[in-house]
């Protein structure tokens, strides 16, 4: 608890919430949810209409936190359709900052912040950076974009609040990033996991020895990644790597983050209500199971969201964390819910099967998943291209390898697949020549 209590004397923000008694936390969440629902019912036509459709009056119908399950989800399309200001809950004159997310939709998703929202945001980012080891003594280099996206400015103000020395380098120009890291003696790098590896690659090419840097921590976010990538970043940059999670529609960075235990990201539950649902049925999944993260803001003024479907897949971790924080954690984001395939009632992200296969022989073979229906029963078949590493002269050895693959995948997803080794050119491909990761043959049979 040392890491938390060291901040008590400044009263910059209230870190005591992070160790709240769970019962008190639920009470606080209920009060804040009540206020939020009242506000959106009164001020946002979209929510008023939605609530009325199901006969939900926040003042009377929210008795318990579970009552939120009666409310419909809010989707990214809903936010996009309300472009630009339709879902704001305050008049524009009270909004002091506007951000928007990039996206595949016609209209970007626009979000706003009141002065109080910005204060809250900085506090929450400060908390997350503090739990990731950052202090006033650090020099922090932020390689997230500074612009309409929330990443750069979001981290920036939280880092300033802690008192760290901020280097707002923004994205790109890797060689310059490395020079600044060296000359300015950066101790904390904020980056997407893949960009951290781009920096490592470029340092190799330039002959820069990472041991000569002052780097202590790499704070990662912004994309789904794996434990293997974390290991690689740690080994190549000689720094401790933590994961954190943010999403523009909900706030930006600061929603959840790992402490130095690095065993899941604590959700800042005094400001956000987190649910994990089955993306196809919308029903909650049990703790530990993969599902889609749904978030409700509890304190946002300008742009509150109710049951926002993030599209991000993760698991809720309810076991206590050794750091002493009582906020529940979410696992790393394992993928996007639009990538999920359901076979025998199990949610599977085809990309993650590749991770399992990669671990077995140290190389990721070309592969594809096929869902097959025989009678009333569904099966998962994994077709794997025979590569140099997977080819054995002896049939016995090849069979043993297939057994290992079947076992490892079964342990990972909970159902036993059939494994078929086939020629690389026999894998089905799209018009661009890329292997199709998932083929659903169930509808054809
Ligand atoms: Zn912890």
Coordinates of C-alpha atoms and ligand atoms in Angstrom, one line a residue:
X1 CA 0.0 0.0 0.0
X2 CA 3.0 2.2 0.1
X3 CA 2.6 3.2 -3.5
X4 CA -0.9 4.6 -2.9
X5 CA -0.3 6.2 0.5
X6 CA 2.7 8.2 -0.7
X7 CA 0.2 10.6 -2.4
X8 CA -2.1 11.2 0.5
X9 CA -0.3 14.3 1.6
X10 CA -0.8 16.3 -1.6
X11 CA -4.6 15.9 -1.8
X12 CA -4.4 16.3 -5.5
X13 CA -7.0 13.6 -6.0
X14 CA -8.6 11.0 -3.7
X15 CA -6.7 7.8 -4.0
X16 CA -8.5 6.3 -1.0
X17 CA -11.4 5.3 -3.2
X18 CA -9.0 2.7 -4.8
X19 CA -9.1 0.7 -1.6
X20 CA -12.8 1.2 -0.8
X21 CA -14.8 -1.4 1.0
X22 CA -16.8 -3.2 -1.8
X23 CA -20.1 -2.6 -0.1
X24 CA -19.4 1.1 0.2
X25 CA -18.3 1.2 -3.4
X26 CA -21.6 -0.3 -4.5
X27 CA -23.5 2.3 -2.5
X28 CA -21.4 5.1 -4.1
X29 CA -21.9 3.6 -7.6
X30 CA -25.7 3.5 -7.0
X31 CA -25.8 7.1 -5.9
X32 CA -23.7 8.2 -8.8
X33 CA -25.7 6.1 -11.3
X34 CA -28.9 7.6 -10.0
X35 CA -27.6 11.1 -10.6
X36 CA -26.3 10.2 -14.1
X37 CA -29.6 8.5 -15.2
X38 CA -31.6 11.5 -13.9
X39 CA -29.4 13.8 -15.8
X40 CA -29.5 12.0 -19.2
X41 CA -33.3 11.5 -18.8
X42 CA -33.7 15.2 -18.4
X43 CA -31.2 16.5 -20.9
X44 CA -30.5 13.9 -23.6
X45 CA -33.4 13.3 -26.0
X46 CA -31.9 10.0 -27.1
X47 CA -31.9 8.5 -23.6
X48 CA -35.3 10.0 -22.7
X49 CA -36.8 8.3 -25.7
X50 CA -35.1 5.0 -25.0
X51 CA -36.1 5.0 -21.3
X52 CA -39.7 5.9 -22.1
X53 CA -40.0 3.1 -24.6
X54 CA -39.5 0.6 -21.8
X55 CA -41.3 2.6 -19.2
X56 CA -38.2 3.3 -17.1
X57 CA -38.3 6.3 -14.9
X58 CA -34.9 6.6 -13.2
X59 CA -36.2 8.2 -10.0
X60 CA -38.6 5.3 -9.3
X61 CA -37.1 2.4 -11.1
X62 CA -33.4 2.4 -10.1
X63 CA -33.4 0.7 -6.7
X64 CA -30.4 -1.5 -7.0
X65 CA -27.4 -1.5 -9.3
X66 CA -28.7 -4.6 -11.1
X67 CA -31.7 -2.6 -12.3
X68 CA -29.3 -1.2 -14.9
X69 CA -29.7 -4.5 -16.8
X70 CA -33.2 -3.4 -17.8
X71 CA -31.8 -0.5 -19.8
X72 CA -30.9 -1.0 -23.5
X73 CA -27.3 -0.9 -24.7
X74 CA -25.8 2.2 -26.4
X75 CA -23.9 1.3 -29.6
X76 CA -21.1 3.1 -31.5
X77 CA -23.7 3.7 -34.2
X78 CA -25.9 5.5 -31.8
X79 CA -23.1 7.9 -30.9
X80 CA -22.2 8.3 -34.6
X81 CA -25.8 9.0 -35.5
X82 CA -26.0 11.8 -32.9
X83 CA -23.2 13.7 -34.7
X84 CA -22.0 16.1 -33.6
X85 CA -23.7 17.3 -30.3
X86 CA -27.0 15.5 -30.0
X87 CA -26.0 13.3 -27.1
X88 CA -24.3 16.0 -25.1
X89 CA -26.0 16.5 -21.7
X90 CA -25.0 20.1 -21.1
X91 CA -25.3 23.2 -23.3
X92 CA -22.2 23.8 -25.5
X93 CA -21.2 26.9 -23.5
X94 CA -20.3 24.6 -20.6
X95 CA -18.2 22.4 -22.8
X96 CA -14.5 23.3 -22.7
X97 CA -13.0 20.5 -24.9
X98 CA -14.2 18.4 -27.8
X99 CA -12.6 15.2 -29.1
X100 CA -13.6 12.7 -31.7
X101 CA -12.7 9.2 -32.6
X102 CA -11.6 8.0 -36.0
X103 CA -13.7 5.2 -37.3
X104 CA -15.2 3.3 -40.2
X105 CA -18.6 5.1 -39.9
X106 CA -19.8 8.0 -42.0
X107 CA -19.7 10.4 -39.0
X108 CA -17.0 10.3 -36.4
X109 CA -18.0 9.8 -32.7
X110 CA -17.8 13.2 -31.0
X111 CA -17.4 13.6 -27.3
X112 CA -17.2 16.7 -25.0
X113 CA -15.9 17.6 -21.6
X114 CA -16.9 20.2 -19.1
X115 CA -14.2 21.8 -16.9
X116 CA -15.1 19.3 -14.2
X117 CA -14.8 16.4 -16.6
X118 CA -11.3 17.5 -17.5
X119 CA -10.4 17.6 -13.8
X120 CA -11.8 14.1 -13.3
X121 CA -10.1 12.8 -16.4
X122 CA -6.7 14.2 -15.3
X123 CA -7.2 12.7 -11.8
X124 CA -8.0 9.2 -13.2
X125 CA -5.1 9.2 -15.6
X126 CA -2.9 10.3 -12.7
X127 CA -4.1 7.4 -10.7
X128 CA -3.4 5.0 -13.5
X129 CA 0.1 6.3 -14.1
X130 CA 0.8 6.3 -10.4
X131 CA -0.3 2.6 -10.1
X132 CA 2.0 1.9 -13.1
X133 CA 5.0 3.3 -11.1
X134 CA 5.2 6.9 -12.5
X135 CA 6.2 9.6 -10.0
X136 CA 7.1 13.3 -10.0
X137 CA 10.7 12.2 -10.5
X138 CA 10.0 10.8 -13.9
X139 CA 10.5 12.1 -17.4
X140 CA 7.6 10.8 -19.5
X141 CA 7.6 10.7 -23.3
X142 CA 4.1 10.5 -24.8
X143 CA 4.0 9.0 -28.3
X144 CA 0.2 8.9 -28.6
X145 CA -1.4 11.3 -31.2
X146 CA -2.1 14.8 -30.0
X147 CA -5.2 15.9 -31.9
X148 CA -8.8 15.0 -32.1
X149 CA -8.1 11.6 -30.6
X150 CA -8.1 11.4 -26.8
X151 CA -4.8 9.4 -26.3
X152 CA -2.2 12.2 -26.3
X153 CA -3.9 15.0 -24.3
X154 CA -5.5 12.5 -22.0
X155 CA -2.3 11.0 -20.7
X156 CA -0.6 14.4 -20.9
X157 CA -2.7 16.2 -18.2
X158 CA -2.6 13.2 -15.9
X159 CA 1.2 13.0 -16.1
X160 CA 1.5 16.8 -15.4
X161 CA -0.8 16.4 -12.4
X162 CA 1.5 13.9 -10.9
X163 CA 4.3 16.4 -11.5
X164 CA 6.3 14.3 -14.0
X165 CA 8.3 16.1 -16.7
X166 CA 6.2 15.6 -19.8
X167 CA 7.7 15.3 -23.3
X168 CA 4.8 15.6 -25.8
X169 CA 6.6 14.0 -28.8
X170 CA 3.3 12.7 -30.3
X171 CA 3.4 10.0 -33.0
X172 CA 5.9 9.0 -35.6
X173 CA 9.5 10.1 -36.5
X174 CA 11.0 7.1 -34.7
X175 CA 14.6 8.3 -35.1
X176 CA 13.7 11.6 -33.4
X177 CA 11.8 9.7 -30.7
X178 CA 15.0 7.7 -29.9
X179 CA 17.2 10.7 -29.9
X180 CA 14.9 12.4 -27.4
X181 CA 14.7 9.3 -25.3
X182 CA 18.5 9.3 -25.1
X183 CA 19.2 13.0 -24.8
X184 CA 16.3 13.9 -22.5
X185 CA 16.8 10.8 -20.3
X186 CA 13.2 9.6 -20.7
X187 CA 12.3 7.2 -17.8
X188 CA 8.7 6.4 -18.9
X189 CA 7.6 5.7 -22.5
X190 CA 3.9 5.9 -23.3
X191 CA 3.2 4.0 -26.5
X192 CA 1.1 1.4 -28.3
X193 CA 2.7 -2.1 -27.8
X194 CA 3.4 -2.3 -31.6
X195 CA 5.1 1.1 -31.7
X196 CA 7.3 0.1 -28.7
X197 CA 8.6 -2.8 -30.8
X198 CA 9.1 -0.4 -33.8
X199 CA 11.3 1.7 -31.6
X200 CA 13.2 -1.4 -30.4
X201 CA 13.7 -2.5 -34.1
X202 CA 14.9 1.0 -35.1
X203 CA 17.3 1.1 -32.1
X204 CA 18.8 -2.2 -33.3
X205 CA 19.3 -0.7 -36.8
X206 CA 20.8 2.5 -35.4
X207 CA 23.1 0.5 -33.0
X208 CA 21.6 2.1 -29.9
X209 CA 22.1 0.0 -26.9
X210 CA 18.8 0.1 -24.8
X211 CA 20.9 -0.5 -21.7
X212 CA 22.4 3.0 -22.1
X213 CA 18.9 4.6 -21.9
X214 CA 17.3 5.7 -18.6
X215 CA 14.0 3.9 -19.3
X216 CA 12.3 2.3 -16.4
X217 CA 8.7 1.8 -17.5
X218 CA 6.7 1.4 -20.7
X219 CA 3.0 2.2 -20.3
X220 CA 1.1 0.5 -23.2
X221 CA -2.4 0.9 -24.5
X222 CA -4.4 1.5 -27.7
X223 CA -4.6 -2.0 -29.3
X224 CA -5.2 -5.7 -28.4
X225 CA -1.9 -7.4 -27.7
X226 CA -0.4 -10.5 -26.0
X227 CA 1.7 -11.5 -23.1
X228 CA 4.4 -12.5 -25.5
X229 CA 4.6 -9.0 -26.8
X230 CA 4.9 -7.7 -23.3
X231 CA 7.8 -10.1 -22.7
X232 CA 9.5 -9.0 -25.9
X233 CA 9.2 -5.3 -25.1
X234 CA 10.5 -5.9 -21.6
X235 CA 13.5 -7.9 -22.8
X236 CA 14.4 -5.5 -25.7
X237 CA 13.9 -2.1 -23.9
X238 CA 15.0 -3.3 -20.4
X239 CA 11.9 -1.7 -18.8
X240 CA 8.8 -2.9 -17.0
X241 CA 5.7 -2.9 -19.2
X242 CA 2.2 -2.2 -17.9
X243 CA -1.1 -2.3 -19.8
X244 CA -3.9 0.3 -19.5
X245 CA -7.3 0.8 -21.2
X246 CA -9.2 3.7 -22.4
X247 CA -12.0 4.5 -24.9
X248 CA -12.9 7.9 -26.3
X249 CA -16.7 7.5 -26.0
X250 CA -16.3 6.7 -22.3
X251 CA -13.5 9.2 -21.5
X252 CA -10.2 8.3 -23.2
X253 CA -7.3 6.9 -21.3
X254 CA -7.9 6.4 -17.5
X255 CA -10.7 3.9 -17.5
X256 CA -8.6 1.0 -16.3
X257 CA -5.0 0.2 -15.8
X258 CA -2.6 -2.3 -14.4
X259 CA -0.8 -1.9 -11.1
X260 CA 2.8 -3.1 -10.8
X261 CA 1.5 -6.6 -10.0
X262 CA 0.6 -6.7 -13.7
X263 CA -2.3 -9.2 -13.2
X264 CA -5.1 -7.4 -14.9
X265 CA -6.3 -3.8 -15.2
X266 CA -8.1 -2.2 -12.2
X267 CA -11.3 -0.6 -13.5
X268 CA -11.8 2.8 -11.9
X269 CA -15.1 1.6 -10.4
X270 CA -15.9 4.8 -8.5
X271 CA -16.3 6.5 -12.0
X272 CA -17.3 3.6 -14.3
X273 CA -19.7 0.7 -14.0
X274 CA -18.3 -2.3 -15.9
X275 CA -20.3 -5.3 -17.2
X276 CA -19.0 -8.1 -19.4
X277 CA -21.7 -9.6 -21.6
X278 CA -22.0 -12.4 -24.2
X279 CA -21.8 -10.4 -27.4
X280 CA -24.5 -12.5 -29.1
X281 CA -27.1 -12.7 -26.4
X282 CA -26.4 -9.6 -24.4
X283 CA -26.6 -11.6 -21.2
X284 CA -23.8 -11.2 -18.5
X285 CA -21.1 -13.9 -18.6
X286 CA -19.7 -15.3 -15.3
X287 CA -16.4 -13.8 -13.9
X288 CA -13.4 -15.2 -15.7
X289 CA -15.2 -15.8 -19.0
X290 CA -14.6 -14.0 -22.2
X291 CA -17.2 -11.4 -23.2
X292 CA -17.7 -7.9 -24.4
X293 CA -17.0 -5.0 -22.1
X294 CA -19.9 -2.7 -21.5
X295 CA -19.3 0.6 -19.6
X296 CA -21.5 3.2 -18.0
X297 CA -20.1 6.5 -16.9
X298 CA -20.9 7.5 -13.3
X299 CA -19.6 11.1 -13.1
X300 CA -19.3 12.4 -16.6
X301 CA -21.2 15.7 -17.1
X302 CA -20.9 16.7 -20.8
X303 CA -21.0 13.2 -22.4
X304 CA -22.4 10.5 -20.1
X305 CA -22.9 7.1 -21.7
X306 CA -25.2 4.4 -20.5
X307 CA -24.3 0.7 -21.1
X308 CA -22.0 1.6 -23.9
X309 CA -20.9 -1.5 -25.9
X310 CA -17.2 -1.1 -26.3
X311 CA -16.7 -4.0 -28.8
X312 CA -13.7 -5.0 -26.7
X313 CA -13.4 -8.5 -25.5
X314 CA -12.0 -9.2 -22.0
X315 CA -12.7 -11.1 -18.8
X316 CA -13.6 -9.8 -15.3
X317 CA -11.2 -10.8 -12.6
X318 CA -12.8 -10.7 -9.1
X319 CA -10.0 -12.3 -7.0
X320 CA -8.3 -9.8 -4.7
X321 CA -5.1 -8.1 -6.0
X322 CA -1.9 -8.2 -4.0
X323 CA -1.5 -4.4 -4.3
X324 CA -4.5 -3.8 -2.0
X325 CA -6.7 -1.9 -4.5
X326 CA -10.2 -3.3 -4.3
X327 CA -11.4 -2.2 -7.7
X328 CA -12.1 -5.3 -9.8
X329 CA -9.8 -5.9 -12.8
X330 CA -10.3 -6.8 -16.4
X331 CA -7.9 -9.0 -18.4
X332 CA -6.1 -7.6 -21.3
X333 CA -8.3 -6.9 -24.4
X334 CA -8.2 -10.1 -26.3
X335 CA -9.8 -8.9 -29.5
X336 CA -12.9 -7.2 -30.9
X337 CA -16.4 -8.6 -30.5
X338 CA -17.0 -8.5 -34.2
X339 CA -14.2 -11.0 -34.5
X340 CA -15.9 -13.5 -32.2
X341 CA -17.1 -16.8 -33.5
X342 CA -19.4 -19.0 -31.4
X343 CA -18.9 -22.8 -31.6
X344 CA -20.7 -25.1 -29.2
X345 CA -21.6 -22.1 -27.1
X346 CA -18.0 -21.0 -26.7
X347 CA -16.8 -17.6 -27.8
X348 CA -13.6 -18.0 -29.8
X349 CA -11.4 -15.3 -31.2
X350 CA -9.7 -16.9 -34.2
X351 CA -6.6 -14.7 -33.8
X352 CA -5.9 -16.1 -30.4
X353 CA -5.8 -19.7 -31.7
X354 CA -2.8 -18.5 -33.7
X355 CA -1.1 -17.4 -30.5
X356 CA -1.5 -20.9 -29.0
X357 CA -0.1 -22.6 -32.1
X358 CA 2.8 -20.2 -32.2
X359 CA 3.9 -21.1 -28.7
X360 CA 4.2 -24.8 -29.7
X361 CA 6.9 -24.5 -32.3
X362 CA 7.9 -20.9 -32.0
X363 CA 6.4 -20.0 -35.4
X364 CA 2.9 -19.0 -36.4
X365 CA 1.8 -21.4 -39.1
X366 CA -0.8 -20.4 -41.7
X367 CA -4.1 -21.7 -40.3
X368 CA -7.9 -21.4 -40.5
X369 CA -10.8 -22.3 -38.3
X370 CA -13.8 -24.1 -39.8
X371 CA -17.1 -24.6 -38.1
X372 CA -18.8 -27.8 -39.3
X373 CA -22.2 -29.2 -38.5
X374 CA -22.8 -33.0 -38.4
X375 CA -26.3 -33.9 -37.6
X376 CA -27.1 -31.6 -34.7
X377 CA -23.6 -31.4 -33.5
X378 CA -21.1 -28.6 -34.2
X379 CA -17.4 -29.2 -34.5
X380 CA -14.4 -27.0 -34.8
X381 CA -11.8 -28.0 -37.3
X382 CA -8.5 -26.3 -37.5
X383 CA -6.7 -26.5 -40.8
X384 CA -3.0 -25.9 -40.4
X385 CA -0.6 -25.5 -43.4
X386 CA 2.4 -27.8 -43.3
X387 CA 5.5 -25.7 -43.0
X388 CA 9.2 -26.6 -42.7
X389 CA 8.9 -26.5 -38.9
X390 CA 5.8 -28.7 -38.9
X391 CA 7.0 -31.3 -41.4
X392 CA 8.4 -34.5 -40.1
X393 CA 9.5 -37.6 -42.1
X394 CA 8.2 -39.9 -39.4
X395 CA 4.5 -40.2 -39.2
X396 CA 4.7 -41.0 -35.6
X397 CA 6.3 -37.7 -34.8
X398 CA 3.8 -35.8 -36.8
X399 CA 0.9 -37.5 -35.1
X400 CA 2.5 -36.6 -31.7
X401 CA 2.7 -32.9 -32.8
X402 CA -1.0 -33.0 -33.8
X403 CA -1.9 -34.4 -30.4
X404 CA 0.0 -31.6 -28.7
X405 CA -1.8 -29.0 -30.8
X406 CA -5.2 -30.5 -30.1
X407 CA -4.5 -30.6 -26.4
X408 CA -3.1 -27.1 -26.1
X409 CA -6.0 -25.6 -28.1
X410 CA -8.5 -27.6 -26.0
X411 CA -7.0 -26.3 -22.8
X412 CA -7.2 -22.8 -24.1
X413 CA -10.8 -22.7 -25.4
X414 CA -12.5 -25.5 -23.5
X415 CA -13.6 -27.6 -26.5
X416 CA -11.5 -30.2 -28.4
X417 CA -10.9 -29.3 -32.1
X418 CA -10.0 -31.6 -34.9
X419 CA -6.6 -30.8 -36.4
X420 CA -5.9 -31.3 -40.1
X421 CA -2.5 -30.6 -41.6
X422 CA -2.9 -29.5 -45.2
X423 CA -0.9 -28.0 -48.0
X424 CA -0.5 -24.2 -47.7
X425 CA -2.2 -23.6 -51.1
X426 CA -5.3 -25.6 -50.0
X427 CA -6.2 -23.0 -47.3
X428 CA -9.1 -20.9 -48.5
X429 CA -8.2 -17.3 -49.3
X430 CA -10.0 -14.0 -49.9
X431 CA -9.7 -12.0 -53.2
X432 CA -6.5 -10.3 -51.8
X433 CA -4.9 -13.7 -51.3
X434 CA -5.0 -13.6 -47.5
X435 CA -6.0 -16.7 -45.6
X436 CA -9.6 -16.5 -44.3
X437 CA -9.3 -17.0 -40.6
X438 CA -12.8 -18.4 -40.1
X439 CA -15.1 -20.3 -42.4
X440 CA -18.6 -21.1 -41.2
X441 CA -19.8 -24.2 -43.0
X442 CA -22.7 -24.8 -40.6
X443 CA -25.1 -22.7 -42.7
X444 CA -24.4 -24.7 -45.8
X445 CA -25.2 -28.1 -44.3
Ligands
LIG1 ZN1 -3.4 -4.3 -8.2

